[in-house]
XYZ file of C-alpha atoms in Angstrom:
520
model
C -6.962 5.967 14.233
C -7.600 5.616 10.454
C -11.031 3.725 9.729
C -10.327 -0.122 8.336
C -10.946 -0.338 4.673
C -11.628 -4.345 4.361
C -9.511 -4.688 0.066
C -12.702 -7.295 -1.090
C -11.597 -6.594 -4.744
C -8.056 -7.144 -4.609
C -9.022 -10.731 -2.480
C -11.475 -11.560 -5.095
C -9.497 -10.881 -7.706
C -5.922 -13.084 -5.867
C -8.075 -15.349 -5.353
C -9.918 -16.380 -8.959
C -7.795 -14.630 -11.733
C -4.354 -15.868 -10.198
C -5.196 -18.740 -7.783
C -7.821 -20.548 -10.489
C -10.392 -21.002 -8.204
C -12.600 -21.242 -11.203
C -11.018 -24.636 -11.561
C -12.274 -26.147 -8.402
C -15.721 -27.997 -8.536
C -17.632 -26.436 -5.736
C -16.632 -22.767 -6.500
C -19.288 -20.290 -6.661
C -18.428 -16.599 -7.518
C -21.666 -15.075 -6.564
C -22.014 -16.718 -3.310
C -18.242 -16.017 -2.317
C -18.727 -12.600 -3.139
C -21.791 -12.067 -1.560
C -20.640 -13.394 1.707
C -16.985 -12.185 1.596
C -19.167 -8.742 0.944
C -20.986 -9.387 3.670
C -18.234 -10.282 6.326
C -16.131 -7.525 5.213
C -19.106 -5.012 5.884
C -19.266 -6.765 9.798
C -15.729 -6.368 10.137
C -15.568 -2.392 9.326
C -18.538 -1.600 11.072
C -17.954 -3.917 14.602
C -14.793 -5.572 14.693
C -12.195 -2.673 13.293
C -13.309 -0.165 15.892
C -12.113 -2.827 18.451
C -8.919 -3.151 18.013
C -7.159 0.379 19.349
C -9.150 0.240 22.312
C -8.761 -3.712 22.782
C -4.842 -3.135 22.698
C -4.936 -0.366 25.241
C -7.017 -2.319 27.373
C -5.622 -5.471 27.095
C -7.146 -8.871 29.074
C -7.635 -9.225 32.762
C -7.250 -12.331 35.067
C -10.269 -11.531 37.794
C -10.221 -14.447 40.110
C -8.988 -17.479 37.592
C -11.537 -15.657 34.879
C -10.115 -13.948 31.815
C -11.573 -10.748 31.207
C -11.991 -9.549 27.880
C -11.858 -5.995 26.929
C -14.879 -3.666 26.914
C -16.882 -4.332 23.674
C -15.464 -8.185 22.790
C -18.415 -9.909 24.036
C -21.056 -7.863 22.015
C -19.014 -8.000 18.894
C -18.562 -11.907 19.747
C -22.260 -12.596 20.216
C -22.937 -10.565 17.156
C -20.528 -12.995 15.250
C -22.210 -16.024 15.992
C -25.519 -15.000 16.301
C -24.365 -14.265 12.164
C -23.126 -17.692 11.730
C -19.592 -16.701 11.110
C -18.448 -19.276 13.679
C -20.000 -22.275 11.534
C -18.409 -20.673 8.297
C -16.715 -24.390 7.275
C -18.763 -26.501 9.797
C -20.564 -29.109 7.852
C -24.128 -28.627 7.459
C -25.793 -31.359 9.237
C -24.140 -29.843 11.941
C -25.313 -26.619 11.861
C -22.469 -24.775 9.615
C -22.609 -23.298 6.186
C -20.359 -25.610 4.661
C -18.110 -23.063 2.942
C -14.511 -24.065 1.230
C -10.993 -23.189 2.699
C -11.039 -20.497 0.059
C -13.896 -18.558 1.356
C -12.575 -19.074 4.531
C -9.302 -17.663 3.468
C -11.128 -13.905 2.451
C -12.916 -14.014 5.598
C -10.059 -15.038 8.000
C -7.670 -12.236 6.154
C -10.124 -9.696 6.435
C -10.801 -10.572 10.354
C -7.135 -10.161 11.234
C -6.873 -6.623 9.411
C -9.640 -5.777 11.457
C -8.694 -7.132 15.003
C -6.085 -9.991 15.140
C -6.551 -10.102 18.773
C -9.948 -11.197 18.044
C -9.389 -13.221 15.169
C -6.603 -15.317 17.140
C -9.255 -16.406 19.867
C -11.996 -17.183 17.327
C -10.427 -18.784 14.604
C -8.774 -21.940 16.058
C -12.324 -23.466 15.661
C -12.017 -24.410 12.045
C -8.703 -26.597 12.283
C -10.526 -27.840 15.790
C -13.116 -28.842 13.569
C -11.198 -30.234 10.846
C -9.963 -32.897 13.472
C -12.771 -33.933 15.070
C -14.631 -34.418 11.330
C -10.832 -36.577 10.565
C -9.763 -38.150 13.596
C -12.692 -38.065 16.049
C -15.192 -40.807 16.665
C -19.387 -40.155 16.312
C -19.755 -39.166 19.223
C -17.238 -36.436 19.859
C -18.156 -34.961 16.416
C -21.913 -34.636 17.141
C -21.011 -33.501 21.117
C -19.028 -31.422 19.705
C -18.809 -29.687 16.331
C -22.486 -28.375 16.763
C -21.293 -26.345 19.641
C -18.175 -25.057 17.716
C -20.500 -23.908 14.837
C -23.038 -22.280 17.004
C -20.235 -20.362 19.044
C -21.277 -21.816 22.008
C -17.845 -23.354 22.335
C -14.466 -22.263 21.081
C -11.129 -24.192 21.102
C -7.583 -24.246 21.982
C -4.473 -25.847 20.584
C -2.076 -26.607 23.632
C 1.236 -28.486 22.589
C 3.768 -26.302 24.367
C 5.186 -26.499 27.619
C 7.939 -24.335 29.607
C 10.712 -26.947 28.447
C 8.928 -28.398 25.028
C 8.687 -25.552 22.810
C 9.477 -26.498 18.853
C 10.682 -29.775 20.052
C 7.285 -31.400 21.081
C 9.171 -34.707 22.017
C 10.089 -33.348 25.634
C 6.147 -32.868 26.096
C 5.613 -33.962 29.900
C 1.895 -33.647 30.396
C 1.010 -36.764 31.270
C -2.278 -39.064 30.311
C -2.978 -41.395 32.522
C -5.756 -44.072 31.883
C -8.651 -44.766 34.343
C -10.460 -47.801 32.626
C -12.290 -46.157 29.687
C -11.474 -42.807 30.438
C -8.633 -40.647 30.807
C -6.889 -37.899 33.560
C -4.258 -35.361 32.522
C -1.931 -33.675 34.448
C 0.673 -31.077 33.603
C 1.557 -27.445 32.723
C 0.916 -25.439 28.938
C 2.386 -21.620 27.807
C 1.717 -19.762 25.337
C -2.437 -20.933 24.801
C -3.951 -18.368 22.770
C -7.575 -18.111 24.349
C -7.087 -20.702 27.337
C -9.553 -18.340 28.741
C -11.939 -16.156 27.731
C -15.491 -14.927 28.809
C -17.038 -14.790 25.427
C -17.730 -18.093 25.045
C -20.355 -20.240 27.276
C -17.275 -23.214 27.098
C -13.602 -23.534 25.721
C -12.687 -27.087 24.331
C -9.004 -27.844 24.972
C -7.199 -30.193 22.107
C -4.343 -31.006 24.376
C -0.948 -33.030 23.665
C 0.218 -35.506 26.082
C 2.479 -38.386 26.734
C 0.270 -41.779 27.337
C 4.101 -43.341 26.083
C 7.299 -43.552 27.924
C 9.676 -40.084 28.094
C 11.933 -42.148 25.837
C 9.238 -42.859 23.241
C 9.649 -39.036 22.197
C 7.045 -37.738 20.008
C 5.561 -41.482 19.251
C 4.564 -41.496 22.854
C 2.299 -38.508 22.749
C -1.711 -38.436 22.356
C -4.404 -35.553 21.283
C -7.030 -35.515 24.128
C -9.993 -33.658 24.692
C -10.505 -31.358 27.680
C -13.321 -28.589 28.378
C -13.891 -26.398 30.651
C -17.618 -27.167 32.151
C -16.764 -30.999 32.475
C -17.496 -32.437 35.773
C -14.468 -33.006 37.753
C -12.368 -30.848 35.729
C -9.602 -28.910 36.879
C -7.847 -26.824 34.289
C -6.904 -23.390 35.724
C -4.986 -19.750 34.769
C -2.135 -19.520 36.251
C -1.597 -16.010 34.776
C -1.549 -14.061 31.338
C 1.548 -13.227 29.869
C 2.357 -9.217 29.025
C 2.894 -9.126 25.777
C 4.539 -6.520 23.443
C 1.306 -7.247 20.915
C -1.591 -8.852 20.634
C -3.008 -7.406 23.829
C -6.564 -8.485 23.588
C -5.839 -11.599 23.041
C -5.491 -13.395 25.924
C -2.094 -16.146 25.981
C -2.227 -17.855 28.796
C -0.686 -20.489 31.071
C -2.224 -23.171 32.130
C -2.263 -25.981 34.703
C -4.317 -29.307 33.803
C -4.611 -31.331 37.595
C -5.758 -34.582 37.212
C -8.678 -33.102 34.379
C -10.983 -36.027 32.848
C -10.025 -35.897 29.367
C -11.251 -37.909 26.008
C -8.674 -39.299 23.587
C -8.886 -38.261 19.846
C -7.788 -41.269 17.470
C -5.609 -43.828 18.710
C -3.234 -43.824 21.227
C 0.534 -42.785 20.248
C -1.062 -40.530 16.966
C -1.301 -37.109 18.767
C 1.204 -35.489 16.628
C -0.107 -36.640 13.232
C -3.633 -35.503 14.625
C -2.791 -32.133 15.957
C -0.599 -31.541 13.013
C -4.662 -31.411 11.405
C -4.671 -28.014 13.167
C -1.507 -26.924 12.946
C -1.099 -27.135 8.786
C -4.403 -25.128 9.239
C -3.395 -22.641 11.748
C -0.060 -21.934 9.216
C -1.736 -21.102 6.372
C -3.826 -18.984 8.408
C -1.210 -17.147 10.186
C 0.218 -16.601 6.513
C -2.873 -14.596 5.787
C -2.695 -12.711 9.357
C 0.855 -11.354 7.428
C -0.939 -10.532 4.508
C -3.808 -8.960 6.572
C -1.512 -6.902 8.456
C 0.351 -5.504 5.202
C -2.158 -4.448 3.657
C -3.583 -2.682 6.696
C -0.010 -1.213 7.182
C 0.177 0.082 3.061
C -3.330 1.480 3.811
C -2.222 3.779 6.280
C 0.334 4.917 5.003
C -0.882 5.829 1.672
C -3.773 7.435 3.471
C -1.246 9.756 5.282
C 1.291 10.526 2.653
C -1.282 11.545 -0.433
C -2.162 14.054 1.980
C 0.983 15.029 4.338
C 2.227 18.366 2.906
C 6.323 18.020 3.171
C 8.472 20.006 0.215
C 7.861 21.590 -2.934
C 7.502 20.495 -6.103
C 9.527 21.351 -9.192
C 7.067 23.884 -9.935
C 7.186 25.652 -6.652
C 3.260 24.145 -5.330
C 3.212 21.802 -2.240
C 4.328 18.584 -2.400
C 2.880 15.909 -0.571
C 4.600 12.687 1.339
C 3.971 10.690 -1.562
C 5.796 13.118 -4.545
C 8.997 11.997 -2.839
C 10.769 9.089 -4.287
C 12.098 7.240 -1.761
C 8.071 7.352 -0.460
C 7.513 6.308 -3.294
C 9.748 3.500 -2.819
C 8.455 2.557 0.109
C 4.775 2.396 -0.727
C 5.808 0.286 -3.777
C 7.208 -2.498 -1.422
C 4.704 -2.397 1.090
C 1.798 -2.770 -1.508
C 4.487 -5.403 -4.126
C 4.624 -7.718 -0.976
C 1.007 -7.768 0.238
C -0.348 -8.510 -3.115
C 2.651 -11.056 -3.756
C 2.182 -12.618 -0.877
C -1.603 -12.844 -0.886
C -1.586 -14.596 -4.140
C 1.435 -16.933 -2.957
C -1.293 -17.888 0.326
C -3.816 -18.317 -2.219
C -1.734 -20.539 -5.112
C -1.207 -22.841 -1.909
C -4.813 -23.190 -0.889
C -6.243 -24.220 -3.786
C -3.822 -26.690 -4.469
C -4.448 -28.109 -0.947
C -8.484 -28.305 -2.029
C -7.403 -29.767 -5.922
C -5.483 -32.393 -3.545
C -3.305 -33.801 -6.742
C -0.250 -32.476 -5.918
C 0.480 -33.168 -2.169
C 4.189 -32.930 -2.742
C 3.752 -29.362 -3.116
C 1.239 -28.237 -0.995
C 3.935 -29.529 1.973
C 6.558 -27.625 -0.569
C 4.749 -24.476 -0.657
C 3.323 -23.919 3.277
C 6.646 -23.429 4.905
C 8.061 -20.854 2.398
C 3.943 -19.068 2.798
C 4.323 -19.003 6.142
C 7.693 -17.596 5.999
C 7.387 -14.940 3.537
C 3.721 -13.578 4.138
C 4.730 -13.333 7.865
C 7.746 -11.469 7.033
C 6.263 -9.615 4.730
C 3.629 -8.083 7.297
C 6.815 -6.793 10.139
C 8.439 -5.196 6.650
C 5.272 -3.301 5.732
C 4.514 -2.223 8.779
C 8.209 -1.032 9.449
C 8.022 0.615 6.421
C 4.737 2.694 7.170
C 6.114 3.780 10.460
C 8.893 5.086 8.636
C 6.727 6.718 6.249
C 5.127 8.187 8.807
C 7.847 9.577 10.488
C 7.008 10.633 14.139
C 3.427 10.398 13.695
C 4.739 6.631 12.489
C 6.461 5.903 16.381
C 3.014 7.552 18.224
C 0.173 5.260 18.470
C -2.666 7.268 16.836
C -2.396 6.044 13.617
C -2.243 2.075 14.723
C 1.177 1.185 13.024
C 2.766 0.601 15.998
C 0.358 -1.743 17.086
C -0.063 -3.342 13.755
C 3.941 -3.646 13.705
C 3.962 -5.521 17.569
C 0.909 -7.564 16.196
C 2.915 -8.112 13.129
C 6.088 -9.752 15.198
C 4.894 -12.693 16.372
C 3.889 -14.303 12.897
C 7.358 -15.137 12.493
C 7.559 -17.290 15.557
C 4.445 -18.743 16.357
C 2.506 -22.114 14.586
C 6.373 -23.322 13.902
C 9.283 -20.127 13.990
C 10.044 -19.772 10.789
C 13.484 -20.919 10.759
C 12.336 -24.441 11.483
C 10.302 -23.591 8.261
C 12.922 -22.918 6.548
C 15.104 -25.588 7.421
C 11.719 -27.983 6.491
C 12.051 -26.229 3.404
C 15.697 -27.349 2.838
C 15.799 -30.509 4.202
C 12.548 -32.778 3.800
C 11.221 -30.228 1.364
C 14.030 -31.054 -1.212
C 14.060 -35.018 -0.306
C 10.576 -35.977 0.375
C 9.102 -38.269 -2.569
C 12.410 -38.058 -4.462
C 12.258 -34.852 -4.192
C 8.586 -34.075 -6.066
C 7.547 -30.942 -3.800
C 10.426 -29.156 -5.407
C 9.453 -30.592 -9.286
C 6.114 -29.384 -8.446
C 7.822 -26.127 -7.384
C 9.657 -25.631 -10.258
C 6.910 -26.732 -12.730
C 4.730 -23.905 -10.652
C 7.082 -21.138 -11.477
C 6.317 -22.160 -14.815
C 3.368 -22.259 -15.030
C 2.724 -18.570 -13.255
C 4.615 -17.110 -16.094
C 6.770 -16.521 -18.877
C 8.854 -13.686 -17.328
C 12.836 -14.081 -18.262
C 13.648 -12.359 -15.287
C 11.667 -14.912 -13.299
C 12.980 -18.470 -15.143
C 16.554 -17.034 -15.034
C 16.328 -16.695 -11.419
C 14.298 -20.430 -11.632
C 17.973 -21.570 -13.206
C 20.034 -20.448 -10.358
C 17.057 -22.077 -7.543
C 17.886 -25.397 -9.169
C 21.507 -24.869 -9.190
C 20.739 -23.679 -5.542
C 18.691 -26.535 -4.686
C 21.194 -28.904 -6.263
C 23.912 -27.412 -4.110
C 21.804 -27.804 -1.323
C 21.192 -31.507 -1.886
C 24.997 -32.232 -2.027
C 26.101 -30.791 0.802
C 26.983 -32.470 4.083
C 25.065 -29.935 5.932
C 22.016 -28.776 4.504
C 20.427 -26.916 7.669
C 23.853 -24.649 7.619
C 22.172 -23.203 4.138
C 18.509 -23.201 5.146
C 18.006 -19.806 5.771
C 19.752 -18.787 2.170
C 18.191 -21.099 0.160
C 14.529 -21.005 1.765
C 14.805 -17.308 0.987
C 15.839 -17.823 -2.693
C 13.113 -19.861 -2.633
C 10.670 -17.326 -1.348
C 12.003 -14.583 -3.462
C 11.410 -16.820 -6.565
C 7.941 -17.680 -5.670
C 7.039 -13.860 -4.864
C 8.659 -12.536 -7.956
C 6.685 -14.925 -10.020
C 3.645 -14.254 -8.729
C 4.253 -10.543 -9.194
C 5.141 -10.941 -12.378
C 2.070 -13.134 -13.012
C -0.026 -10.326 -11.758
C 1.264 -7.811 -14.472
C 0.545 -10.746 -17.276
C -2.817 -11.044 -16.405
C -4.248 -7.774 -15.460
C -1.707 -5.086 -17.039
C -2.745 -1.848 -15.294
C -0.369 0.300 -14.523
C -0.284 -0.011 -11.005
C 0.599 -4.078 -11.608
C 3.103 -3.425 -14.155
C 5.014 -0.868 -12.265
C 5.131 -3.165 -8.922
C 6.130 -6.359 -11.148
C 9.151 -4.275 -12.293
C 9.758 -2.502 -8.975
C 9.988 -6.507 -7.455
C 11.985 -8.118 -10.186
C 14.840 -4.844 -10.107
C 15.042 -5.615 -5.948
C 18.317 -7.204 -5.380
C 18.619 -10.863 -3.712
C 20.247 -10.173 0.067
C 23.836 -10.955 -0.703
C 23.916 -14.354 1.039
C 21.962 -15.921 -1.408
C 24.915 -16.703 -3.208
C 25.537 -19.979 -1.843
C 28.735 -20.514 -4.057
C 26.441 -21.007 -7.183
């Protein structure tokens, strides 16, 4: 299994030279580096050498406990006894305080190391982000102290076996007792429901305190954990997975389990959408993480696979070979794309003057960066060749890890129908002026603004017809292909090596997929 190189320089560098994170109040470049630095050293030496054996152990379910595999709870207690858990966590509650963008590098370079990992830990951030928004006093200090200190880490559970993307047929009932609350019902798919690394697990559950017919305005964010008195939330068994092995997804039965409402009654959704906008940018960087781990590989192997001559009779290696070549140029054009697109969107979530597009740009991050980390990691397996389809060198694991980006935190054709629909229409339409402005303002390129010229024919097509989810997927992807080309493009203008130059002109020669025409 080839050792995990953490890329520190090439985050540093997405992050301040193309994101601006120079224009942001609170950032510091020494203390970003130094702790990016420092995580990225934790992750090579602790987490990385997890992850091969994690997948081939997987989890276990050992009367109604979830067994981690061998090594996962001495990694874990080295990670909080580190602080890493309280990363964001305010500091008068025992956190470090750090901004999204920090927590960005250090999220991105956890889920090159281990996803598996990363998925159970890193809920706690967007768990903490709606406690400190939507909680009262007394939940935050019960609770975000605990979440900091790793003593406790969190779930999201929204779906159900018949709610899956359409939370309104949520069943799991809340049922009020006086002051307090009882829930009772079923959840799939809850990354982490159980876990032994943790001294407690604190549930942020959906449920229905409304009528069936109320749909999503009848449902409510409650708080469940595991240690409280009275409650019963069990396993009922682990799903086998094709990835993501040692990270335990579980289903889960809540039986009449004392809960505490978040908020007010009948605002579940807009509270757990808190940790879901959270969870989707972070899932963007798990694609990221994952192509770049993928390109790594494979560069690894074919700068030093002897296959063929070369024209002057000496070996050749994997990477002399142009359609290699060609390969290695997308995997590494779309991580570095892609990372910058992730970043772009994060600091204009912290600048917070242009809402519009922040809710413009997640959907097509989420699509894209996910996409972008199955592609690279199909690609190195090809590269690869045989050795590609064994499971030595990790691609096949990093391509069944890769898979499920598309589909889970929202799959990403409801993204891309967001994109189309309420992307192009909410505020008269000023996420996609922001959008367009962006493109702008990333560069220069002719290549780029002519392709700008047929988005907004696109996007004017799109807004005329009687159907826009029937063009979703095509324009989404223009959309996404714009974005990615800019940004590659904006990479060359800024730091002309020849490595950035060649990729910018390897992305803007790609051709669109053919049904992007959409009659315009």
């Amino acid at each position: 299994m080839p050792h995990f190189t953490a890329p520190v320089e090439d985050i540093l560098f997405s992050i301040e030279t193309l994101a601006g994170a120079g224009q942001l109040k609170d950032w510091d470049r020494e203390l970003a580096s130094e702790i990016i630095t420092h995580f990225a050293a934790f992750a090579e030496g602790v987490i990385a050498p997890l992850n091969a054996t994690g997948h081939a152990q997987g989890c276990r379910l050992v009367e109604d406990q979830v067994q981690m595999p061998d090594g996962f709870r001495s990694a874990f207690q080295q990670l909080i006894d580190m602080g890493w858990q309280g990363l964001t966590a305010p500091e008068e509650h025992g956190g470090m305080e750090q901004n999204a963008l920090v927590a960005s590098a250090v999220s991105e370079i956890f889920s090159g190391a281990n996803l598996s990992l990363q998925m159970v830990c890193n809920l706690v951030p967007g768990a903490i982000s709606t406690l400190r928004r939507f909680g009262s006093a007394e939940q935050q200090a019960a609770w975000i102290p605990k979440l900091a200190a790793g003593e406790v880490l969190s779930t999201m559970c929204l779906t159900e076996p018949g709610a899956g993307s359409d939370l309104s047929r949520i069943r799991t009932k809340a049922t009020r007792e006086g002051d307090a609350w009882r829930l009772s019902g079923e959840k799939i798919f809850i990354s982490g429901g159980d876990q032994d690394l943790s001294e407690n697990i604190l549930h942020l559950v959906l449920a229905r305190t409304g009528a069936t017919e109320d749909g999503v305005k009848g449902l409510s964010l409650f708080l469940a954990n595991k240690k409280q008195a009275g409650a019963s939330i069990s396993v009922a068994r682990i799903e086998e997975k094709m990835g993501l092995h040692a990270s335990p997804t579980c289903q889960m039965v809540f039986d009449d389990c004392p809960a505490e409402l978040i908020g007010e009654e009948g605002t579940g959704l807009m509270a757990m959408f808190v940790l879901m906008n959270h969870a989707r940018l972070d899932v963007s960087l798990q694609g990221v993480a994952l192509a770049g781990h993928a390109h790594r590989i494979a560069k690894a192997y074919a700068d030093e696979r002897t296959q063929g001559r070369r024209k002057d009779g000496t070996d050749a290696v994997l990477s002399d070979h142009a359609d290699v070549r060609r390969m290695l140029d997308e995997q590494r054009s779309l991580e570095i794309g892609a990372r910058g697109m992730a970043h772009i969107a994060i600091v204009e979530m912290m600048r917070d003057d242009r809402p519009e597009l922040v809710e413009f740009l997640t959907p097509l991050c989420k699509v894209f960066c996910t996409e972008a980390g199955i592609t690279s990691a199909n690609l190195g397996i090809q590269i690869l060749g045989g050795y590609g389809y064994l499971t030595e060198y990790g691609l096949a694991q990093t391509w069944a890890d890769a898979r499920i980006t598309a589909i889970y935190e929202g799959a990403n054709g409801i993204h891309e129908n967001a994109v189309s629909t309420r992307g192009l229409r909410i505020a008269g339409g000023a996420g996609a002026d922001a959008f367009d402005a962006l493109i702008e303002e990333l560069t220069d390129n002719l290549h780029v603004l002519d392709l700008r010229e047929r988005w907004r024919k696109a996007r004017d097509f799109v807004l005329n017809s009687k159907d826009p989810s029937q063009l979703a997927h095509d324009f989404a992807q223009l959309s996404c292909s714009l974005f990615h080309r800019a940004m590659c493009a904006r990479i060359a203008d800024v730091s002309p090596t020849q490595e950035h130059v060649r990729l910018r002109d390897f992305a803007l020669a790609r051709p669109l997929p053919i049904s992007l025409n959409l009659s315009c």
